[in-house]
Tab-separated table of C-alpha atoms in Angstrom:
chain	number	residue	atom	x	y	z
A	1	MET	CA	0.000	0.000	0.000
A	2	CYS	CA	2.811	2.441	0.867
A	3	LEU	CA	4.394	1.693	-2.508
A	4	LEU	CA	1.095	2.390	-4.225
A	5	VAL	CA	0.720	5.664	-2.384
A	6	ALA	CA	4.241	6.636	-3.414
A	7	HIS	CA	3.429	5.862	-7.055
A	8	MET	CA	0.231	7.818	-6.801
A	9	ARG	CA	2.080	10.867	-5.579
A	10	MET	CA	4.634	10.606	-8.380
A	11	ASP	CA	2.266	10.904	-11.294
A	12	VAL	CA	0.257	13.930	-10.370
A	13	ALA	CA	-0.378	15.030	-13.948
A	14	LYS	CA	-2.054	11.750	-14.883
A	15	GLN	CA	-4.130	11.860	-11.750
A	16	HIS	CA	-5.209	15.386	-12.534
A	17	ASP	CA	-6.485	14.295	-15.958
A	18	LEU	CA	-8.370	11.417	-14.379
A	19	LEU	CA	-9.877	13.687	-11.742
A	20	ARG	CA	-11.050	16.175	-14.372
A	21	ARG	CA	-12.705	13.359	-16.311
A	22	ALA	CA	-14.234	11.940	-13.107
A	23	LYS	CA	-15.701	15.343	-12.225
A	24	GLY	CA	-17.278	15.455	-15.660
A	25	LEU	CA	-18.878	12.061	-15.042
A	26	THR	CA	-20.003	12.413	-11.442
A	27	ARG	CA	-20.676	16.177	-11.256
A	28	ASP	CA	-19.514	15.964	-7.652
A	29	SER	CA	-15.984	16.753	-6.519
A	30	ILE	CA	-15.898	14.310	-3.590
A	31	ASP	CA	-17.407	11.423	-5.563
A	32	ALA	CA	-14.929	12.280	-8.311
A	33	GLU	CA	-11.995	12.043	-5.900
A	34	ASP	CA	-13.185	8.629	-4.680
A	35	LEU	CA	-13.633	7.406	-8.232
A	36	THR	CA	-10.212	8.678	-9.264
A	37	GLN	CA	-8.507	7.046	-6.326
A	38	GLU	CA	-10.179	3.702	-7.014
A	39	ALA	CA	-9.297	3.928	-10.731
A	40	TRP	CA	-5.716	4.821	-9.910
A	41	LEU	CA	-5.338	1.888	-7.542
A	42	ARG	CA	-6.702	-0.476	-10.185
A	43	LEU	CA	-4.355	0.983	-12.765
A	44	LEU	CA	-1.348	0.455	-10.505
A	45	SER	CA	-2.534	-3.020	-9.655
A	46	ALA	CA	-2.829	-3.864	-13.374
A	47	GLN	CA	0.647	-2.512	-14.036
A	48	HIS	CA	2.039	-4.461	-11.135
A	49	LYS	CA	0.566	-7.728	-12.449
A	50	THR	CA	1.732	-7.422	-16.049
A	51	ASP	CA	4.864	-5.273	-15.756
A	52	GLU	CA	3.655	-3.528	-18.905
A	53	PRO	CA	3.256	0.219	-18.922
A	54	LYS	CA	-0.407	1.193	-19.197
A	55	GLY	CA	-1.330	4.348	-21.061
A	56	GLN	CA	-3.707	7.107	-20.104
A	57	GLY	CA	-6.376	5.591	-22.362
A	58	PHE	CA	-6.329	2.453	-20.239
A	59	ALA	CA	-6.763	4.534	-17.092
A	60	MET	CA	-9.698	6.389	-18.625
A	61	ARG	CA	-11.359	3.089	-19.535
A	62	ILE	CA	-10.987	1.891	-15.940
A	63	LEU	CA	-12.512	5.143	-14.731
A	64	ARG	CA	-15.471	4.917	-17.082
A	65	ASN	CA	-16.095	1.241	-16.261
A	66	LEU	CA	-15.991	1.974	-12.538
A	67	PHE	CA	-18.459	4.810	-12.968
A	68	VAL	CA	-20.827	2.607	-14.976
A	69	ASP	CA	-20.538	-0.122	-12.316
A	70	GLN	CA	-21.421	2.358	-9.584
A	71	LEU	CA	-24.464	3.566	-11.492
A	72	ARG	CA	-25.583	-0.019	-12.063
A	73	VAL	CA	-25.217	-0.923	-8.386
A	74	ARG	CA	-27.237	2.120	-7.323
A	75	ARG	CA	-29.960	1.375	-9.839
A	76	VAL	CA	-30.253	-2.284	-8.794
A	77	LYS	CA	-30.298	-1.299	-5.116
A	78	ALA	CA	-33.228	1.043	-5.723
A	79	LYS	CA	-35.104	-1.689	-7.615
A	80	VAL	CA	-34.492	-4.247	-4.845
A	81	GLU	CA	-35.721	-1.794	-2.205
A	82	ALA	CA	-38.880	-1.205	-4.226
A	83	GLU	CA	-39.382	-4.979	-4.499
A	84	ILE	CA	-38.993	-5.391	-0.732
A	85	ALA	CA	-41.598	-2.655	-0.198
A	86	VAL	CA	-44.019	-4.578	-2.434
A	87	ILE	CA	-43.462	-7.824	-0.520
A	88	GLU	CA	-43.971	-6.056	2.808
A	89	ALA	CA	-47.175	-4.458	1.567
A	90	GLU	CA	-48.492	-7.792	0.290
A	91	ALA	CA	-47.851	-9.469	3.642
A	92	ALA	CA	-48.979	-6.519	5.780
A	93	PRO	CA	-52.631	-7.373	6.458
A	94	SER	CA	-51.717	-10.934	7.466
A	95	THR	CA	-48.826	-9.706	9.546
A	96	GLU	CA	-51.100	-7.400	11.512
A	97	ARG	CA	-53.531	-10.196	12.161
A	98	ILE	CA	-50.876	-12.712	13.144
A	99	LEU	CA	-49.078	-10.329	15.437
A	100	ALA	CA	-52.298	-9.486	17.204
A	101	GLY	CA	-51.769	-12.837	18.874
A	102	ARG	CA	-48.845	-12.608	21.267
A	103	GLU	CA	-48.210	-16.348	21.076
A	104	MET	CA	-46.620	-16.065	17.644
A	105	LEU	CA	-44.062	-13.515	18.800
A	106	GLU	CA	-43.295	-15.630	21.826
A	107	GLN	CA	-42.754	-18.686	19.621
A	108	VAL	CA	-40.503	-16.744	17.265
A	109	ARG	CA	-38.516	-15.533	20.256
A	110	GLN	CA	-38.147	-19.103	21.499
A	111	VAL	CA	-36.893	-20.314	18.128
A	112	LEU	CA	-34.341	-17.484	18.016
A	113	GLU	CA	-33.149	-18.340	21.506
A	114	THR	CA	-32.497	-21.948	20.587
A	115	LEU	CA	-30.355	-21.118	17.541
A	116	PRO	CA	-26.621	-21.877	17.724
A	117	GLU	CA	-24.830	-18.880	19.180
A	118	LYS	CA	-23.018	-17.822	16.017
A	119	THR	CA	-26.131	-18.135	13.852
A	120	ARG	CA	-28.184	-16.199	16.391
A	121	ASP	CA	-25.641	-13.386	16.696
A	122	ILE	CA	-25.310	-12.964	12.940
A	123	PHE	CA	-29.057	-13.095	12.375
A	124	LEU	CA	-29.739	-10.507	15.084
A	125	LEU	CA	-26.984	-8.214	13.856
A	126	HIS	CA	-28.722	-8.329	10.489
A	127	ARG	CA	-32.327	-8.043	11.648
A	128	ILE	CA	-32.057	-5.934	14.798
A	129	GLN	CA	-28.961	-3.810	14.235
A	130	GLY	CA	-29.793	-3.468	10.536
A	131	MET	CA	-26.296	-4.388	9.387
A	132	THR	CA	-25.756	-5.604	5.836
A	133	HIS	CA	-24.088	-8.939	5.140
A	134	ALA	CA	-20.935	-7.086	4.089
A	135	GLN	CA	-20.829	-5.070	7.318
A	136	ILE	CA	-21.295	-8.183	9.452
A	137	ALA	CA	-18.633	-10.048	7.495
A	138	LYS	CA	-16.199	-7.194	8.050
A	139	GLN	CA	-16.982	-6.847	11.741
A	140	LEU	CA	-16.752	-10.554	12.532
A	141	GLY	CA	-13.943	-11.402	10.108
A	142	LEU	CA	-16.094	-13.825	8.072
A	143	SER	CA	-16.841	-14.208	4.379
A	144	GLU	CA	-20.133	-12.839	3.085
A	145	ALA	CA	-21.063	-16.372	2.011
A	146	THR	CA	-20.749	-17.500	5.640
A	147	VAL	CA	-22.957	-14.631	6.797
A	148	PHE	CA	-25.505	-15.551	4.117
A	149	TYR	CA	-25.457	-19.164	5.299
A	150	HIS	CA	-26.143	-18.243	8.931
A	151	VAL	CA	-28.922	-15.761	8.109
A	152	LYS	CA	-30.571	-18.377	5.903
A	153	ARG	CA	-30.160	-21.048	8.546
A	154	ALA	CA	-31.940	-18.879	11.127
A	155	ALA	CA	-34.734	-18.092	8.674
A	156	LEU	CA	-35.147	-21.804	7.902
A	157	GLU	CA	-35.478	-22.541	11.621
A	158	LEU	CA	-38.202	-19.914	11.882
A	159	ASP	CA	-39.964	-21.722	9.071
A	160	SER	CA	-40.901	-24.456	11.567
A	161	LEU	CA	-43.621	-22.005	12.695
A	162	ARG	CA	-45.145	-21.826	9.218
A	163	ASP	CA	-48.019	-24.116	10.188
A	164	LEU	CA	-49.161	-21.555	12.742
A	165	LEU	CA	-49.782	-18.960	10.022
B	1	MET	CA	-21.872	-15.621	-2.416
B	2	ARG	CA	-24.543	-18.032	-3.498
B	3	ARG	CA	-26.118	-17.624	-6.919
B	4	VAL	CA	-29.569	-17.788	-8.446
B	5	SER	CA	-29.019	-21.177	-9.977
B	6	HIS	CA	-28.947	-22.651	-6.461
B	7	ILE	CA	-32.541	-21.648	-5.827
B	8	GLY	CA	-34.534	-24.203	-7.685
B	9	PRO	CA	-37.065	-26.999	-7.746
B	10	ASP	CA	-34.810	-29.331	-5.776
B	11	GLN	CA	-35.797	-27.294	-2.715
B	12	ASP	CA	-39.299	-27.152	-1.251
B	13	LEU	CA	-41.246	-23.959	-1.859
B	14	SER	CA	-40.778	-22.500	1.591
B	15	SER	CA	-36.990	-22.976	1.405
B	16	GLN	CA	-36.966	-21.277	-1.962
B	17	ALA	CA	-39.015	-18.380	-0.590
B	18	ILE	CA	-36.686	-18.010	2.383
B	19	GLU	CA	-33.607	-18.038	0.229
B	20	TRP	CA	-35.045	-15.338	-2.018
B	21	LEU	CA	-35.944	-13.248	1.012
B	22	VAL	CA	-32.464	-13.546	2.484
B	23	LEU	CA	-30.933	-12.638	-0.865
B	24	LEU	CA	-33.230	-9.611	-1.259
B	25	HIS	CA	-32.095	-8.294	2.122
B	26	SER	CA	-28.432	-9.190	1.663
B	27	GLY	CA	-27.495	-5.957	-0.112
B	28	LYS	CA	-25.826	-8.048	-2.826
B	29	MET	CA	-28.652	-8.958	-5.164
B	30	THR	CA	-27.779	-8.487	-8.833
B	31	GLU	CA	-30.112	-7.363	-11.584
B	32	ALA	CA	-30.200	-10.892	-13.029
B	33	GLU	CA	-31.122	-12.310	-9.622
B	34	LEU	CA	-33.851	-9.720	-9.199
B	35	ALA	CA	-35.277	-10.656	-12.605
B	36	ALA	CA	-35.121	-14.360	-11.694
B	37	PHE	CA	-36.883	-13.621	-8.409
B	38	ARG	CA	-39.688	-11.755	-10.184
B	39	MET	CA	-40.139	-14.686	-12.565
B	40	TRP	CA	-40.239	-17.135	-9.661
B	41	LYS	CA	-42.808	-14.997	-7.861
B	42	ALA	CA	-44.986	-14.684	-10.959
B	43	GLN	CA	-44.797	-18.424	-11.630
B	44	SER	CA	-47.534	-19.593	-9.244
B	45	ALA	CA	-49.857	-18.626	-6.435
B	46	ALA	CA	-48.127	-21.255	-4.316
B	47	ASN	CA	-44.822	-19.418	-4.709
B	48	ARG	CA	-46.439	-16.148	-3.698
B	49	ASP	CA	-48.092	-17.756	-0.691
B	50	ALA	CA	-44.778	-19.288	0.395
B	51	LEU	CA	-43.158	-15.881	0.091
B	52	ARG	CA	-45.935	-14.178	2.059
B	53	LYS	CA	-45.560	-16.644	4.927
B	54	ALA	CA	-41.783	-16.316	4.915
B	55	GLN	CA	-42.174	-12.527	4.993
B	56	ILE	CA	-44.506	-12.669	8.021
B	57	LEU	CA	-42.006	-14.753	9.982
B	58	TRP	CA	-39.161	-12.536	8.764
B	59	GLN	CA	-41.003	-9.466	10.045
B	60	ALA	CA	-41.919	-11.144	13.327
B	61	SER	CA	-38.246	-11.986	13.878
B	62	ARG	CA	-37.470	-8.274	13.977
B	63	VAL	CA	-39.900	-7.699	16.833
B	64	ALA	CA	-39.185	-10.885	18.748
B	65	GLY	CA	-35.440	-10.577	18.172
B	66	GLU	CA	-35.282	-7.396	20.217
B	67	HIS	CA	-36.279	-9.495	23.207
B	68	VAL	CA	-33.737	-12.237	22.701
B	69	PRO	CA	-30.989	-11.806	25.276
B	70	ALA	CA	-28.557	-14.014	23.402
B	71	LEU	CA	-26.809	-11.525	21.159
B	72	THR	CA	-23.252	-11.010	22.315
B	73	ALA	CA	-23.872	-7.307	22.763
B	74	ASN	CA	-27.059	-7.978	24.667
B	75	ARG	CA	-25.339	-10.443	26.958
B	76	LEU	CA	-22.859	-7.720	27.813
B	77	HIS	CA	-25.767	-5.332	28.101
B	78	ARG	CA	-27.469	-7.530	30.661
B	79	ARG	CA	-24.257	-8.128	32.545
B	80	ALA	CA	-23.680	-4.393	32.788
B	81	PHE	CA	-27.159	-3.965	34.149
B	82	LEU	CA	-26.715	-6.639	36.747
B	83	TRP	CA	-23.453	-5.092	37.752
B	84	GLY	CA	-25.051	-1.666	37.522
B	85	THR	CA	-27.952	-2.379	39.813
B	86	GLY	CA	-25.779	-0.961	42.564
B	87	ALA	CA	-23.860	2.257	42.378
B	88	SER	CA	-23.959	3.079	38.691
B	89	ALA	CA	-27.663	2.477	38.149
B	90	ALA	CA	-28.542	4.440	41.236
B	91	ALA	CA	-26.272	7.241	40.082
B	92	ALA	CA	-27.823	7.185	36.649
B	93	VAL	CA	-31.340	7.359	37.978
B	94	ALA	CA	-30.378	10.128	40.337
B	95	GLY	CA	-28.613	11.944	37.484
B	96	LEU	CA	-25.275	11.762	39.279
B	97	GLY	CA	-21.911	11.252	37.669
B	98	ILE	CA	-19.839	8.090	37.695
B	99	GLY	CA	-16.120	8.348	38.281
B	100	LEU	CA	-13.794	7.022	35.622
B	101	ASN	CA	-12.199	4.723	38.137
B	102	GLN	CA	-15.539	2.961	38.391
B	103	MET	CA	-15.723	2.507	34.638
B	104	GLY	CA	-12.787	0.173	34.236
B	105	GLN	CA	-13.093	-1.662	30.895
B	106	GLY	CA	-16.793	-2.278	31.335
B	107	ASP	CA	-19.820	-1.436	29.243
B	108	TYR	CA	-22.250	1.372	29.934
B	109	VAL	CA	-25.764	0.683	28.843
B	110	THR	CA	-29.003	2.589	29.141
B	111	ALA	CA	-32.467	1.068	29.147
B	112	PRO	CA	-35.373	2.503	27.108
B	113	GLY	CA	-36.107	6.007	28.360
B	114	GLN	CA	-33.043	6.111	30.603
B	115	SER	CA	-30.092	8.494	30.315
B	116	MET	CA	-26.771	8.218	32.055
B	117	GLN	CA	-23.966	10.679	32.753
B	118	LEU	CA	-20.364	9.476	32.829
B	119	GLU	CA	-17.810	11.831	34.320
B	120	LEU	CA	-14.359	11.435	32.750
B	121	GLY	CA	-12.355	13.774	34.980
B	122	GLN	CA	-10.090	16.056	32.918
B	123	GLU	CA	-11.388	14.524	29.709
B	124	GLY	CA	-14.902	15.863	30.320
B	125	ALA	CA	-18.158	13.895	30.406
B	126	PHE	CA	-20.421	11.705	28.304
B	127	VAL	CA	-24.209	11.661	28.503
B	128	LEU	CA	-25.810	8.518	27.090
B	129	ASN	CA	-29.284	8.715	25.651
B	130	THR	CA	-31.908	5.947	25.695
B	131	LYS	CA	-31.048	2.411	24.448
B	132	SER	CA	-27.327	3.127	24.145
B	133	ARG	CA	-24.129	1.312	24.920
B	134	LEU	CA	-20.676	2.856	25.297
B	135	ASP	CA	-17.502	0.846	25.908
B	136	ARG	CA	-14.060	1.971	26.935
B	137	LEU	CA	-11.351	0.221	24.905
B	138	PRO	CA	-7.763	-0.220	26.034
B	139	ASP	CA	-5.633	2.443	24.265
B	140	LEU	CA	-8.408	3.264	21.798
B	141	GLY	CA	-10.582	5.555	23.884
B	142	PHE	CA	-14.286	4.822	23.663
B	143	THR	CA	-16.566	3.106	21.194
B	144	LEU	CA	-20.301	3.608	20.805
B	145	ARG	CA	-21.794	0.190	20.114
B	146	TYR	CA	-25.253	1.603	19.502
B	147	GLY	CA	-27.459	4.498	20.516
B	148	GLU	CA	-26.515	8.083	21.145
B	149	ALA	CA	-23.889	9.791	23.283
B	150	ALA	CA	-23.172	13.485	23.829
B	151	LEU	CA	-19.611	14.342	24.751
B	152	THR	CA	-18.381	17.485	26.429
B	153	ALA	CA	-14.631	17.288	26.064
B	154	GLY	CA	-12.467	19.011	28.641
B	155	GLU	CA	-8.868	20.167	28.466
B	156	ARG	CA	-7.635	16.729	27.452
B	157	SER	CA	-8.969	15.491	24.139
B	158	VAL	CA	-11.166	12.395	24.005
B	159	LEU	CA	-10.709	9.616	21.459
B	160	LEU	CA	-13.583	7.573	20.065
B	161	THR	CA	-12.986	4.554	17.844
B	162	ASP	CA	-15.370	3.122	15.271
B	163	GLY	CA	-13.968	0.198	13.304
B	164	SER	CA	-10.795	1.471	11.690
B	165	TYR	CA	-11.740	5.150	12.122
B	166	ARG	CA	-10.745	7.376	15.055
B	167	VAL	CA	-12.376	10.610	16.174
B	168	GLU	CA	-10.564	13.051	18.423
B	169	VAL	CA	-12.617	15.717	20.190
B	170	ALA	CA	-11.041	18.680	21.960
B	171	SER	CA	-12.560	21.428	24.124
B	172	GLY	CA	-16.281	21.461	23.513
B	173	SER	CA	-19.290	19.390	22.591
B	174	ALA	CA	-19.768	16.634	20.056
B	175	LEU	CA	-22.551	14.156	19.487
B	176	PHE	CA	-22.326	10.543	18.346
B	177	ARG	CA	-25.281	8.560	16.996
B	178	LYS	CA	-25.417	4.957	15.882
B	179	TRP	CA	-28.999	3.845	15.562
B	180	ASP	CA	-29.488	1.893	12.358
B	181	GLY	CA	-26.329	1.835	10.315
B	182	PRO	CA	-22.985	3.567	10.530
B	183	LEU	CA	-21.839	6.036	13.156
B	184	GLU	CA	-22.667	9.696	12.721
B	185	VAL	CA	-20.483	12.268	14.438
B	186	ALA	CA	-21.598	15.882	14.905
B	187	ASN	CA	-19.498	18.818	15.990
B	188	LEU	CA	-21.827	20.891	18.161
B	189	SER	CA	-19.344	23.425	19.469
B	190	ALA	CA	-15.977	21.733	19.864
B	191	ARG	CA	-12.743	23.549	19.080
B	192	ARG	CA	-11.675	20.467	17.158
B	193	VAL	CA	-13.363	17.275	15.946
B	194	ARG	CA	-10.752	15.464	13.904
B	195	ILE	CA	-11.528	12.258	12.031
B	196	PHE	CA	-8.667	9.917	11.169
B	197	ASP	CA	-9.180	7.595	8.202
B	198	PRO	CA	-7.868	4.012	8.240
B	199	ASP	CA	-4.895	5.223	6.160
B	200	GLY	CA	-4.046	7.861	8.780
B	201	SER	CA	-5.198	10.971	6.924
B	202	ALA	CA	-7.172	13.452	9.023
B	203	SER	CA	-10.208	15.644	8.314
B	204	ASP	CA	-11.624	18.318	10.602
B	205	LEU	CA	-15.377	18.504	11.065
B	206	PRO	CA	-16.497	22.150	11.302
B	207	PRO	CA	-18.781	23.251	14.171
B	208	ARG	CA	-22.536	22.760	13.546
B	209	HIS	CA	-21.772	20.048	11.002
B	210	ALA	CA	-22.072	16.271	11.016
B	211	TRP	CA	-20.790	13.377	8.976
B	212	ARG	CA	-21.836	9.733	8.631
B	213	PHE	CA	-19.028	7.208	8.346
B	214	GLU	CA	-20.345	5.311	5.312
B	215	THR	CA	-19.698	8.021	2.727
B	216	SER	CA	-16.744	10.034	1.566
B	217	PHE	CA	-16.059	13.015	3.793
B	218	LYS	CA	-18.996	15.313	3.064
B	219	PRO	CA	-20.022	17.236	6.197
B	220	TYR	CA	-23.592	18.521	6.273
B	221	ALA	CA	-25.106	21.298	8.389
B	222	ILE	CA	-27.116	20.410	11.487
B	223	ASP	CA	-29.091	22.289	14.119
B	224	PRO	CA	-27.361	21.632	17.481
B	225	GLU	CA	-30.474	22.747	19.398
B	226	GLN	CA	-32.613	20.141	17.686
B	227	ARG	CA	-29.956	17.432	17.992
B	228	THR	CA	-29.507	17.933	21.727
B	229	ALA	CA	-33.184	18.372	22.604
B	230	TRP	CA	-33.145	14.957	24.313
B	231	GLN	CA	-30.699	16.295	26.902
B	232	ARG	CA	-33.432	18.740	27.922
B	233	GLY	CA	-36.003	15.925	28.005
B	234	GLU	CA	-37.512	16.800	24.636
B	235	ILE	CA	-37.987	15.163	21.251
B	236	ARG	CA	-38.245	17.820	18.563
B	237	PHE	CA	-39.536	17.424	15.036
B	238	GLU	CA	-39.579	20.063	12.363
B	239	GLY	CA	-40.998	18.876	9.080
B	240	SER	CA	-39.834	15.315	9.838
B	241	ARG	CA	-41.264	12.306	8.025
B	242	MET	CA	-43.963	10.504	10.011
B	243	ASP	CA	-42.133	7.162	9.925
B	244	ALA	CA	-38.884	8.790	11.101
B	245	ALA	CA	-40.715	10.621	13.891
B	246	ILE	CA	-42.325	7.394	15.099
B	247	GLU	CA	-38.976	5.616	14.983
B	248	GLU	CA	-37.417	8.401	17.049
B	249	VAL	CA	-40.158	8.297	19.696
B	250	ALA	CA	-39.967	4.488	19.796
B	251	ARG	CA	-36.381	4.737	21.042
B	252	TYR	CA	-37.749	5.884	24.374
B	253	LEU	CA	-40.047	2.859	24.705
B	254	PRO	CA	-39.309	-0.815	25.345
B	255	HIS	CA	-41.647	-1.784	22.488
B	256	SER	CA	-41.063	-2.233	18.818
B	257	VAL	CA	-43.369	0.152	16.977
B	258	TRP	CA	-44.743	-0.676	13.557
B	259	LEU	CA	-46.403	1.874	11.334
B	260	MET	CA	-48.544	-0.279	9.080
B	261	ASN	CA	-50.240	2.522	7.162
B	262	ARG	CA	-47.930	3.140	4.224
B	263	ALA	CA	-49.911	6.129	2.968
B	264	VAL	CA	-48.858	8.347	5.865
B	265	LYS	CA	-45.215	7.297	6.161
B	266	ALA	CA	-43.857	10.210	4.154
B	267	SER	CA	-46.211	12.847	5.563
B	268	LYS	CA	-44.489	15.663	7.457
B	269	ILE	CA	-44.731	16.228	11.211
B	270	SER	CA	-43.621	19.080	13.488
B	271	GLY	CA	-43.862	19.245	17.261
B	272	VAL	CA	-42.187	18.938	20.641
B	273	PHE	CA	-42.728	15.941	22.916
B	274	ALA	CA	-41.389	14.854	26.299
B	275	THR	CA	-38.956	11.921	26.321
B	276	ASP	CA	-40.538	10.567	29.507
B	277	GLN	CA	-43.996	10.608	27.869
B	278	ALA	CA	-43.111	8.667	24.746
B	279	LEU	CA	-46.344	6.681	24.662
B	280	VAL	CA	-48.351	9.923	24.891
B	281	ALA	CA	-46.229	11.286	22.045
B	282	LEU	CA	-46.915	8.198	19.970
B	283	ARG	CA	-50.656	8.509	20.529
B	284	ALA	CA	-50.511	12.177	19.553
B	285	LEU	CA	-48.643	11.303	16.367
B	286	ALA	CA	-51.226	8.622	15.553
B	287	ARG	CA	-54.077	11.076	16.124
B	288	THR	CA	-52.694	13.523	13.562
B	289	HIS	CA	-53.794	11.095	10.849
B	290	ASP	CA	-56.672	9.376	12.665
B	291	LEU	CA	-54.591	6.227	12.992
B	292	ARG	CA	-55.320	3.409	15.392
B	293	LEU	CA	-52.732	2.474	18.009
B	294	ASP	CA	-52.750	-1.067	19.444
B	295	GLU	CA	-50.437	-2.337	22.144
B	296	VAL	CA	-49.664	-6.021	21.570
B	297	GLY	CA	-48.432	-7.197	24.932
B	298	GLU	CA	-45.218	-5.676	26.222
B	299	MET	CA	-43.352	-6.118	22.966
B	300	LEU	CA	-45.149	-4.389	20.159
B	301	ILE	CA	-47.215	-1.363	19.272
B	302	VAL	CA	-48.994	-1.422	15.930
B	303	ILE	CA	-50.167	1.854	14.386
B	304	SER	CA	-52.557	1.309	11.512
């Protein structure tokens, strides 16, 4: 990382060109700085792997691809959130009715209490603390696939209460 | 990460529904997976029914989960309370300070509606708001696990750690909030609130500005009076969204509060309520839109 930072500081002119292009894409100076830094790191990483000098055109392509990726991620996230809202709305009347009976909540609580400790902690970090899989993975030093597995496992255990619905 | 192709007819319908639900909430769903999910959902009424049932249990887990004492943090939380039933809890209730020597490496936790003052000697003092937990870390200052903490830093600066970030506060007031999501730090009136990135670079947060740790450093203006209203026993809203207002009031109650009427979620609310009358505040909020408020045992309030 220190080597990368040193390289980054050496080629200020190239960075400046990238930053100007990034500002044109993002229309936001701070987003542009983030994008430039990420593009620059990828450029250095590519150079490091191949030992071939990469031109400014290559750097610009990285920048543009990163920007397109970011836009795509944001767009998909918005669509997924809209989908979740639809699912919640479709289940809402039943949820109200079910929760009017305290027994269901008590049973759910009991199932959660009997989960293996790791599964329970991960599931509650996700559901109660509102952490994403990536955040949990980072905090607990696990892979996102492992977090996914534990969240799913907890949800499958809760499924034993399906007959009560 | 698992992929769409793994969700298929080899699993029973409820397992498929659960897996889709987990993927939807994972923050990692791709466009192709979303399209595959929509196809699966449209395929049959049985699929939709399986999804509806999975969603009900998923939603119930949020309410019931808040009452599960098994989460590591909650275990610590309970331990701190047991330990705190003596001097610290009494001091908190009486609004008295707690000496740093009493803090040791322990956790400081407030119950719904409770606040707690922690005297730090030359470093100043913290005030914890409702449902909050503050830990002191060896050599790393403090860390706010969740909730809200106001800091008045004295002559010696105070360090707060959040993951790989550090915040140094000198001479004045700062506010830390970590409700749902990343930490937010606000400079209310401090001479210096300096944020150190994981790579060691530092940024100064200007007074009357805040920043949330998930984004690049983009401070935004805040109203310190509104942010610190809770220290005067008030919850203040000015043009706040109804759902956000209800969420804020709910922090002072032991219940989970669900606003089931989607039509009013984005409507705007202004007003001042007392933190020790949170249920009254909730009823008043419900009345503004002729909503019904039902208490479901000691766990849940449903507004519909």
